[in-house]
Amino acid sequence: MVYRPSEGRNQKKQTPPIQPDLVPLMNLFITIVPFLLTIVVISQVAMVALNFSTPGGGGPGGSSGGIGGSGPEIKVIIMASAGNQLYPGFEIRGWEGKTVSIRNQGGGTKFDFVTLNSSLAAIRKSVSGDQITVVVYPDVLYGDLIQTIDLCKLNGFPNVIYKPASVSYGSGG
Amino acid sequence: MRKVRRKFADAAALSITSLLDILTILLVFLIKNISMESQKISAPQNMLLPTTITNQELIDNGLTVLVKVFPDKVLIGTDNINAGTLTQLVSDATSREIIFNYMKNEANQISLLNSRKGTNYQPCMLIQADKSIPCQYITQLVKIGAGATFANIYFSTLQDENWLRQSAQQAR
């Protein structure tokens, strides 16, 4: 006697597993990934800040801009050209009544940031305040100014006052 | 019995599952890193930003107004409004006034936003300038910004821990 096959039994033949069609998804990814790669910001953009919120006003042209502090005012003067009492380099004033001159090697345009760094580190050890004034002449390049401010902040002077040098142009002769 | 010979072998299916895994991880990573805010303050093209070791965060409640200083032009705001050339910035009072009015208007907008929403946002000026630009132009912009009640002025830089070491090596 022959019985019909049970209905509960899977009567289909074993078929190989069907792979999902990934091609449309791949197409989408191949479009999106290069697009995102083009707009991604690879370089880390940092910032150097100046604060002008002083109790007594101030600002770049003011005589007492920045955050108030005690002790002598230490100034880092950045000069780019030679002239009347000027030379390309740095001059640090107000540290124990001394004036530290850091001239560019050979009078060139390359500033000696290494010596400035070591001088600022020495000043930091003997000075209690955390404020420093950066006086900049008009022809100094922006990159040199920012790197000077960077060194000031790096050596424990977070409160940097930006002050343009007072330049007077005579008629000559 | 007749033997049936196949003409071609079965084409081997290319397994792209592993590639798909890589792309999925890459996609998630890229989406995580990209935000619209970072687009606004990313390094502009055709501009060489100075490098610094220190890096400061923008104040928590700061709203930035961008000023881009190229060797041939000054662009203000996220819409890159042309505010003239560098020479005009120093010699032309009208050019300075345009920038001042724009900055003052932005500061007023932030002030209005604060009064409307009860927030305490501070106007911040973010200067992005090419490192070869003389400081006299930057000074002008800082003066304008400070005059337009921007208490916090930021300079955009590229973080590079090694610039001082490289400078020392070049000096030798």
mmCIF file of C-alpha atoms in Angstrom:
data_model
loop_
_atom_site.group_PDB
_atom_site.id
_atom_site.type_symbol
_atom_site.label_atom_id
_atom_site.label_comp_id
_atom_site.label_asym_id
_atom_site.label_seq_id
_atom_site.Cartn_x
_atom_site.Cartn_y
_atom_site.Cartn_z
ATOM 1 C CA MET A 1 0.000 0.000 0.000
ATOM 2 C CA VAL A 2 1.278 3.362 -0.949
ATOM 3 C CA TYR A 3 0.561 6.424 1.114
ATOM 4 C CA ARG A 4 0.719 9.896 -0.243
ATOM 5 C CA PRO A 5 3.536 12.027 1.099
ATOM 6 C CA SER A 6 2.899 13.870 4.284
ATOM 7 C CA GLU A 7 1.887 17.535 3.778
ATOM 8 C CA GLY A 8 4.016 18.659 6.661
ATOM 9 C CA ARG A 9 7.151 17.444 4.998
ATOM 10 C CA ASN A 10 9.056 19.789 2.801
ATOM 11 C CA GLN A 11 8.708 18.279 -0.543
ATOM 12 C CA LYS A 12 10.751 20.838 -2.446
ATOM 13 C CA LYS A 13 14.173 19.958 -3.556
ATOM 14 C CA GLN A 14 17.015 21.459 -1.638
ATOM 15 C CA THR A 15 18.022 24.592 -3.527
ATOM 16 C CA PRO A 16 21.222 26.564 -3.049
ATOM 17 C CA PRO A 17 20.818 29.656 -0.827
ATOM 18 C CA ILE A 18 19.871 32.743 -2.792
ATOM 19 C CA GLN A 19 22.379 35.554 -2.429
ATOM 20 C CA PRO A 20 20.864 39.024 -2.041
ATOM 21 C CA ASP A 21 21.513 41.299 -4.951
ATOM 22 C CA LEU A 22 24.070 43.762 -3.588
ATOM 23 C CA VAL A 23 24.830 45.507 -6.842
ATOM 24 C CA PRO A 24 22.414 48.486 -6.398
ATOM 25 C CA LEU A 25 23.723 49.018 -2.882
ATOM 26 C CA MET A 26 27.275 48.915 -4.159
ATOM 27 C CA ASN A 27 26.429 51.487 -6.801
ATOM 28 C CA LEU A 28 25.035 53.784 -4.142
ATOM 29 C CA PHE A 29 28.101 53.373 -1.938
ATOM 30 C CA ILE A 30 30.499 53.918 -4.779
ATOM 31 C CA THR A 31 28.744 57.234 -5.452
ATOM 32 C CA ILE A 32 28.523 58.379 -1.845
ATOM 33 C CA VAL A 33 32.017 57.483 -0.627
ATOM 34 C CA PRO A 34 34.001 59.575 -3.173
ATOM 35 C CA PHE A 35 31.606 62.469 -2.593
ATOM 36 C CA LEU A 36 32.167 62.355 1.153
ATOM 37 C CA LEU A 37 35.900 61.979 0.671
ATOM 38 C CA THR A 38 36.002 65.157 -1.409
ATOM 39 C CA ILE A 39 34.266 67.248 1.240
ATOM 40 C CA VAL A 40 35.965 65.807 4.297
ATOM 41 C CA VAL A 41 38.358 68.208 6.024
ATOM 42 C CA ILE A 42 41.630 66.359 6.342
ATOM 43 C CA SER A 43 43.680 69.114 7.962
ATOM 44 C CA GLN A 44 43.011 70.032 11.541
ATOM 45 C CA VAL A 45 42.101 73.717 11.665
ATOM 46 C CA ALA A 46 43.198 75.187 14.951
ATOM 47 C CA MET A 47 42.671 78.636 16.402
ATOM 48 C CA VAL A 48 44.604 81.248 18.318
ATOM 49 C CA ALA A 49 42.456 83.644 20.270
ATOM 50 C CA LEU A 50 42.721 87.214 21.455
ATOM 51 C CA ASN A 51 40.321 88.535 24.048
ATOM 52 C CA PHE A 52 39.363 92.199 24.046
ATOM 53 C CA SER A 53 36.798 92.079 26.816
ATOM 54 C CA THR A 54 38.636 94.415 29.175
ATOM 55 C CA PRO A 55 37.091 96.077 32.178
ATOM 56 C CA GLY A 56 38.510 99.407 31.135
ATOM 57 C CA GLY A 57 38.158 99.163 27.394
ATOM 58 C CA GLY A 58 41.295 98.977 25.349
ATOM 59 C CA GLY A 59 41.749 96.972 22.208
ATOM 60 C CA PRO A 60 44.444 96.903 19.640
ATOM 61 C CA GLY A 61 45.122 100.592 19.650
ATOM 62 C CA GLY A 62 44.557 101.119 23.344
ATOM 63 C CA SER A 63 47.258 101.565 25.849
ATOM 64 C CA SER A 64 45.968 98.916 28.214
ATOM 65 C CA GLY A 65 44.116 96.367 26.140
ATOM 66 C CA GLY A 66 43.678 92.778 27.145
ATOM 67 C CA ILE A 67 43.154 91.344 30.555
ATOM 68 C CA GLY A 68 44.470 93.285 33.452
ATOM 69 C CA GLY A 69 47.348 91.853 35.439
ATOM 70 C CA SER A 70 49.921 92.830 37.998
ATOM 71 C CA GLY A 71 53.640 93.272 37.616
ATOM 72 C CA PRO A 72 55.714 94.823 34.891
ATOM 73 C CA GLU A 73 54.448 94.799 31.347
ATOM 74 C CA ILE A 74 56.526 92.452 29.226
ATOM 75 C CA LYS A 75 56.619 93.375 25.581
ATOM 76 C CA VAL A 76 57.713 91.302 22.629
ATOM 77 C CA ILE A 77 58.352 93.647 19.735
ATOM 78 C CA ILE A 78 58.417 92.099 16.269
ATOM 79 C CA MET A 79 60.299 94.038 13.641
ATOM 80 C CA ALA A 80 60.645 93.042 10.024
ATOM 81 C CA SER A 81 62.735 95.788 8.497
ATOM 82 C CA ALA A 82 65.844 97.747 9.333
ATOM 83 C CA GLY A 83 65.720 101.459 9.929
ATOM 84 C CA ASN A 84 65.947 104.015 12.678
ATOM 85 C CA GLN A 85 66.688 101.874 15.775
ATOM 86 C CA LEU A 86 64.968 98.998 13.999
ATOM 87 C CA TYR A 87 66.363 95.667 12.930
ATOM 88 C CA PRO A 88 64.712 92.513 11.667
ATOM 89 C CA GLY A 89 64.047 90.385 14.715
ATOM 90 C CA PHE A 90 62.536 90.423 18.179
ATOM 91 C CA GLU A 91 63.104 92.701 21.116
ATOM 92 C CA ILE A 92 61.832 91.771 24.569
ATOM 93 C CA ARG A 93 61.385 94.638 26.987
ATOM 94 C CA GLY A 94 60.216 94.913 30.574
ATOM 95 C CA TRP A 95 61.909 91.813 31.958
ATOM 96 C CA GLU A 96 63.959 92.791 35.022
ATOM 97 C CA GLY A 97 64.692 96.123 33.373
ATOM 98 C CA LYS A 98 66.589 94.406 30.588
ATOM 99 C CA THR A 99 66.169 94.519 26.859
ATOM 100 C CA VAL A 100 66.698 91.228 25.053
ATOM 101 C CA SER A 101 67.506 91.545 21.361
ATOM 102 C CA ILE A 102 67.017 88.542 19.099
ATOM 103 C CA ARG A 103 68.193 89.524 15.660
ATOM 104 C CA ASN A 104 67.434 87.543 12.543
ATOM 105 C CA GLN A 105 70.421 85.555 11.367
ATOM 106 C CA GLY A 106 72.305 87.548 8.785
ATOM 107 C CA GLY A 107 69.650 90.255 8.913
ATOM 108 C CA GLY A 108 67.375 88.098 6.785
ATOM 109 C CA THR A 109 63.653 87.601 6.934
ATOM 110 C CA LYS A 110 63.761 84.341 8.920
ATOM 111 C CA PHE A 111 62.878 85.010 12.540
ATOM 112 C CA ASP A 112 64.794 83.153 15.242
ATOM 113 C CA PHE A 113 61.834 81.484 16.928
ATOM 114 C CA VAL A 114 64.064 78.999 18.754
ATOM 115 C CA THR A 115 65.870 81.732 20.699
ATOM 116 C CA LEU A 116 62.570 83.515 21.301
ATOM 117 C CA ASN A 117 61.152 80.280 22.685
ATOM 118 C CA SER A 118 64.043 79.792 25.113
ATOM 119 C CA SER A 119 63.943 83.467 26.154
ATOM 120 C CA LEU A 120 60.211 83.293 26.845
ATOM 121 C CA ALA A 121 60.725 80.103 28.858
ATOM 122 C CA ALA A 122 63.385 81.885 30.969
ATOM 123 C CA ILE A 123 61.103 84.903 31.448
ATOM 124 C CA ARG A 124 58.214 82.687 32.496
ATOM 125 C CA LYS A 125 60.307 81.222 35.324
ATOM 126 C CA SER A 126 61.001 84.624 36.833
ATOM 127 C CA VAL A 127 57.683 86.379 36.207
ATOM 128 C CA SER A 128 54.490 85.706 38.117
ATOM 129 C CA GLY A 129 51.959 87.210 35.716
ATOM 130 C CA ASP A 130 50.589 85.439 32.679
ATOM 131 C CA GLN A 131 50.179 88.470 30.465
ATOM 132 C CA ILE A 132 52.393 89.564 27.597
ATOM 133 C CA THR A 133 52.125 92.270 24.972
ATOM 134 C CA VAL A 134 53.019 91.585 21.376
ATOM 135 C CA VAL A 135 53.878 94.787 19.548
ATOM 136 C CA VAL A 136 53.953 94.305 15.821
ATOM 137 C CA TYR A 137 55.244 96.551 13.070
ATOM 138 C CA PRO A 138 53.073 96.938 9.940
ATOM 139 C CA ASP A 139 55.400 95.085 7.589
ATOM 140 C CA VAL A 140 55.653 91.953 9.743
ATOM 141 C CA LEU A 141 53.981 89.013 8.073
ATOM 142 C CA TYR A 142 50.845 87.551 9.591
ATOM 143 C CA GLY A 143 52.398 84.080 9.812
ATOM 144 C CA ASP A 144 55.278 85.384 11.937
ATOM 145 C CA LEU A 145 52.862 87.227 14.228
ATOM 146 C CA ILE A 146 50.748 84.127 14.794
ATOM 147 C CA GLN A 147 53.792 81.980 15.511
ATOM 148 C CA THR A 148 55.039 84.557 18.016
ATOM 149 C CA ILE A 149 51.643 84.530 19.765
ATOM 150 C CA ASP A 150 51.772 80.730 19.630
ATOM 151 C CA LEU A 151 55.131 80.682 21.422
ATOM 152 C CA CYS A 152 53.849 83.122 24.058
ATOM 153 C CA LYS A 153 50.882 80.867 24.768
ATOM 154 C CA LEU A 154 53.076 77.779 24.694
ATOM 155 C CA ASN A 155 55.391 79.260 27.344
ATOM 156 C CA GLY A 156 52.641 80.045 29.815
ATOM 157 C CA PHE A 157 51.458 83.475 28.700
ATOM 158 C CA PRO A 158 47.836 82.784 27.740
ATOM 159 C CA ASN A 159 46.817 86.435 27.926
ATOM 160 C CA VAL A 160 48.363 87.991 24.871
ATOM 161 C CA ILE A 161 47.727 91.645 24.119
ATOM 162 C CA TYR A 162 48.005 92.557 20.475
ATOM 163 C CA LYS A 163 49.296 96.037 19.919
ATOM 164 C CA PRO A 164 50.344 97.625 16.635
ATOM 165 C CA ALA A 165 53.537 99.645 16.819
ATOM 166 C CA SER A 166 53.006 103.364 16.621
ATOM 167 C CA VAL A 167 54.669 104.267 13.377
ATOM 168 C CA SER A 168 55.086 107.847 12.315
ATOM 169 C CA TYR A 169 56.109 108.582 8.770
ATOM 170 C CA GLY A 170 58.132 111.752 8.436
ATOM 171 C CA SER A 171 58.449 113.789 5.285
ATOM 172 C CA GLY A 172 62.150 112.981 5.110
ATOM 173 C CA GLY A 173 64.936 115.190 3.934
ATOM 174 C CA MET B 1 24.677 6.960 -23.889
ATOM 175 C CA ARG B 2 25.343 10.378 -25.275
ATOM 176 C CA LYS B 3 27.645 12.578 -23.299
ATOM 177 C CA VAL B 4 26.664 16.240 -23.041
ATOM 178 C CA ARG B 5 29.683 18.423 -22.831
ATOM 179 C CA ARG B 6 29.364 21.899 -21.491
ATOM 180 C CA LYS B 7 30.751 24.589 -23.747
ATOM 181 C CA PHE B 8 31.665 27.026 -20.964
ATOM 182 C CA ALA B 9 32.421 26.558 -17.354
ATOM 183 C CA ASP B 10 30.078 28.199 -14.859
ATOM 184 C CA ALA B 11 31.106 31.790 -14.199
ATOM 185 C CA ALA B 12 32.369 32.113 -10.649
ATOM 186 C CA ALA B 13 30.265 34.640 -8.747
ATOM 187 C CA LEU B 14 32.282 37.583 -7.452
ATOM 188 C CA SER B 15 31.907 37.865 -3.711
ATOM 189 C CA ILE B 16 31.550 41.518 -2.905
ATOM 190 C CA THR B 17 30.426 41.068 0.655
ATOM 191 C CA SER B 18 33.808 41.927 2.176
ATOM 192 C CA LEU B 19 34.076 45.028 -0.001
ATOM 193 C CA LEU B 20 30.638 46.037 1.114
ATOM 194 C CA ASP B 21 31.704 45.657 4.743
ATOM 195 C CA ILE B 22 34.657 47.977 4.197
ATOM 196 C CA LEU B 23 32.514 50.541 2.421
ATOM 197 C CA THR B 24 29.923 50.464 5.182
ATOM 198 C CA ILE B 25 32.560 51.123 7.851
ATOM 199 C CA LEU B 26 34.070 53.895 5.726
ATOM 200 C CA LEU B 27 30.680 55.485 5.162
ATOM 201 C CA VAL B 28 29.835 55.542 8.847
ATOM 202 C CA PHE B 29 33.249 57.035 9.646
ATOM 203 C CA LEU B 30 32.903 59.766 7.023
ATOM 204 C CA ILE B 31 29.371 60.691 8.024
ATOM 205 C CA LYS B 32 30.477 60.952 11.650
ATOM 206 C CA ASN B 33 33.320 63.308 10.750
ATOM 207 C CA ILE B 34 31.417 65.633 8.484
ATOM 208 C CA SER B 35 29.246 68.332 9.846
ATOM 209 C CA MET B 36 27.955 71.482 8.271
ATOM 210 C CA GLU B 37 29.564 73.604 10.985
ATOM 211 C CA SER B 38 33.036 72.291 10.223
ATOM 212 C CA GLN B 39 32.482 73.159 6.597
ATOM 213 C CA LYS B 40 32.040 76.790 7.514
ATOM 214 C CA ILE B 41 35.383 77.063 9.283
ATOM 215 C CA SER B 42 37.460 74.744 7.190
ATOM 216 C CA ALA B 43 40.639 75.992 5.582
ATOM 217 C CA PRO B 44 39.773 77.961 2.443
ATOM 218 C CA GLN B 45 41.336 77.002 -0.833
ATOM 219 C CA ASN B 46 44.189 79.129 -2.204
ATOM 220 C CA MET B 47 45.105 80.220 1.308
ATOM 221 C CA LEU B 48 48.161 79.168 3.319
ATOM 222 C CA LEU B 49 47.243 79.365 6.971
ATOM 223 C CA PRO B 50 50.023 79.817 9.554
ATOM 224 C CA THR B 51 50.881 76.841 11.745
ATOM 225 C CA THR B 52 50.681 76.750 15.520
ATOM 226 C CA ILE B 53 51.298 74.244 18.282
ATOM 227 C CA THR B 54 48.618 75.575 20.593
ATOM 228 C CA ASN B 55 44.963 75.199 19.768
ATOM 229 C CA GLN B 56 42.112 76.994 21.431
ATOM 230 C CA GLU B 57 38.478 76.047 21.330
ATOM 231 C CA LEU B 58 35.868 78.595 20.453
ATOM 232 C CA ILE B 59 34.030 79.784 23.561
ATOM 233 C CA ASP B 60 30.968 77.644 24.262
ATOM 234 C CA ASN B 61 28.448 80.384 23.653
ATOM 235 C CA GLY B 62 30.247 81.977 20.720
ATOM 236 C CA LEU B 63 28.731 82.751 17.339
ATOM 237 C CA THR B 64 31.405 83.364 14.743
ATOM 238 C CA VAL B 65 31.558 85.834 11.910
ATOM 239 C CA LEU B 66 34.136 84.868 9.315
ATOM 240 C CA VAL B 67 36.579 87.235 7.668
ATOM 241 C CA LYS B 68 38.782 85.741 4.970
ATOM 242 C CA VAL B 69 41.847 87.726 3.973
ATOM 243 C CA PHE B 70 43.397 86.713 0.670
ATOM 244 C CA PRO B 71 46.363 88.519 -0.885
ATOM 245 C CA ASP B 72 44.011 90.117 -3.419
ATOM 246 C CA LYS B 73 40.673 90.431 -1.627
ATOM 247 C CA VAL B 74 38.814 90.435 1.654
ATOM 248 C CA LEU B 75 35.691 88.292 1.965
ATOM 249 C CA ILE B 76 33.304 88.639 4.887
ATOM 250 C CA GLY B 77 30.621 86.354 6.233
ATOM 251 C CA THR B 78 29.804 82.786 5.320
ATOM 252 C CA ASP B 79 28.394 84.070 2.030
ATOM 253 C CA ASN B 80 31.846 85.432 1.128
ATOM 254 C CA ILE B 81 30.797 89.004 0.449
ATOM 255 C CA ASN B 82 33.609 90.822 -1.303
ATOM 256 C CA ALA B 83 34.704 93.787 0.813
ATOM 257 C CA GLY B 84 37.397 95.059 -1.525
ATOM 258 C CA THR B 85 41.132 94.662 -1.732
ATOM 259 C CA LEU B 86 43.794 94.935 0.945
ATOM 260 C CA THR B 87 44.909 98.304 -0.370
ATOM 261 C CA GLN B 88 41.349 99.587 -0.097
ATOM 262 C CA LEU B 89 41.183 98.302 3.468
ATOM 263 C CA VAL B 90 43.971 100.679 4.442
ATOM 264 C CA SER B 91 43.402 103.597 2.101
ATOM 265 C CA ASP B 92 39.645 103.667 1.505
ATOM 266 C CA ALA B 93 37.431 104.649 4.420
ATOM 267 C CA THR B 94 34.316 103.445 2.570
ATOM 268 C CA SER B 95 35.710 99.937 2.340
ATOM 269 C CA ARG B 96 36.390 99.910 6.081
ATOM 270 C CA GLU B 97 32.927 101.269 6.741
ATOM 271 C CA ILE B 98 31.324 98.456 4.733
ATOM 272 C CA ILE B 99 33.098 95.868 6.866
ATOM 273 C CA PHE B 100 32.324 97.758 10.071
ATOM 274 C CA ASN B 101 28.618 98.035 9.209
ATOM 275 C CA TYR B 102 28.479 94.351 8.361
ATOM 276 C CA MET B 103 30.171 93.380 11.619
ATOM 277 C CA LYS B 104 28.009 95.759 13.639
ATOM 278 C CA ASN B 105 24.890 94.342 11.993
ATOM 279 C CA GLU B 106 25.997 90.795 12.803
ATOM 280 C CA ALA B 107 26.652 91.786 16.426
ATOM 281 C CA ASN B 108 23.186 93.377 16.593
ATOM 282 C CA GLN B 109 21.619 90.239 15.141
ATOM 283 C CA ILE B 110 23.294 88.147 17.826
ATOM 284 C CA SER B 111 22.106 90.604 20.459
ATOM 285 C CA LEU B 112 18.533 90.400 19.108
ATOM 286 C CA LEU B 113 18.732 86.611 19.111
ATOM 287 C CA ASN B 114 19.805 86.711 22.746
ATOM 288 C CA SER B 115 16.933 88.955 23.767
ATOM 289 C CA ARG B 116 14.427 86.859 21.791
ATOM 290 C CA LYS B 117 15.547 83.467 22.996
ATOM 291 C CA GLY B 118 16.991 84.393 26.363
ATOM 292 C CA THR B 119 20.431 83.101 25.378
ATOM 293 C CA ASN B 120 23.857 84.574 26.033
ATOM 294 C CA TYR B 121 25.656 84.167 22.726
ATOM 295 C CA GLN B 122 28.855 86.183 22.299
ATOM 296 C CA PRO B 123 29.872 87.551 18.910
ATOM 297 C CA CYS B 124 33.226 86.138 17.841
ATOM 298 C CA MET B 125 35.293 87.242 14.883
ATOM 299 C CA LEU B 126 37.277 84.543 13.123
ATOM 300 C CA ILE B 127 40.037 85.843 10.866
ATOM 301 C CA GLN B 128 41.369 83.477 8.247
ATOM 302 C CA ALA B 129 44.341 85.037 6.553
ATOM 303 C CA ASP B 130 47.161 83.941 4.326
ATOM 304 C CA LYS B 131 50.423 83.809 6.262
ATOM 305 C CA SER B 132 52.155 86.067 3.755
ATOM 306 C CA ILE B 133 49.891 89.042 4.426
ATOM 307 C CA PRO B 134 51.481 92.005 6.227
ATOM 308 C CA CYS B 135 50.134 92.670 9.684
ATOM 309 C CA GLN B 136 48.949 96.198 8.942
ATOM 310 C CA TYR B 137 45.868 94.746 7.228
ATOM 311 C CA ILE B 138 45.192 92.357 10.086
ATOM 312 C CA THR B 139 45.490 95.276 12.497
ATOM 313 C CA GLN B 140 42.847 97.174 10.561
ATOM 314 C CA LEU B 141 40.490 94.208 10.747
ATOM 315 C CA VAL B 142 41.127 93.725 14.449
ATOM 316 C CA LYS B 143 40.393 97.414 15.029
ATOM 317 C CA ILE B 144 37.152 97.170 13.044
ATOM 318 C CA GLY B 145 36.118 94.007 14.895
ATOM 319 C CA ALA B 146 36.888 95.446 18.317
ATOM 320 C CA GLY B 147 34.997 98.620 17.364
ATOM 321 C CA ALA B 148 31.975 96.573 16.354
ATOM 322 C CA THR B 149 31.818 95.056 19.879
ATOM 323 C CA PHE B 150 33.485 91.773 18.981
ATOM 324 C CA ALA B 151 35.216 90.968 22.260
ATOM 325 C CA ASN B 152 36.629 87.654 21.083
ATOM 326 C CA ILE B 153 38.816 87.602 18.022
ATOM 327 C CA TYR B 154 40.176 84.304 16.758
ATOM 328 C CA PHE B 155 42.848 83.608 14.174
ATOM 329 C CA SER B 156 42.490 80.468 12.153
ATOM 330 C CA THR B 157 45.632 78.340 11.953
ATOM 331 C CA LEU B 158 46.719 74.845 11.077
ATOM 332 C CA GLN B 159 47.827 72.729 13.984
ATOM 333 C CA ASP B 160 51.370 71.494 13.555
ATOM 334 C CA GLU B 161 53.281 70.221 16.558
ATOM 335 C CA ASN B 162 56.570 70.284 14.674
ATOM 336 C CA TRP B 163 56.839 73.772 13.234
ATOM 337 C CA LEU B 164 59.276 74.957 15.901
ATOM 338 C CA ARG B 165 61.488 71.893 15.443
ATOM 339 C CA GLN B 166 61.429 72.371 11.690
ATOM 340 C CA SER B 167 62.285 76.034 12.132
ATOM 341 C CA ALA B 168 65.302 75.022 14.255
ATOM 342 C CA GLN B 169 66.432 72.519 11.645
ATOM 343 C CA GLN B 170 66.164 75.111 8.894
ATOM 344 C CA ALA B 171 68.198 77.580 10.910
ATOM 345 C CA ARG B 172 71.124 75.121 11.196
#
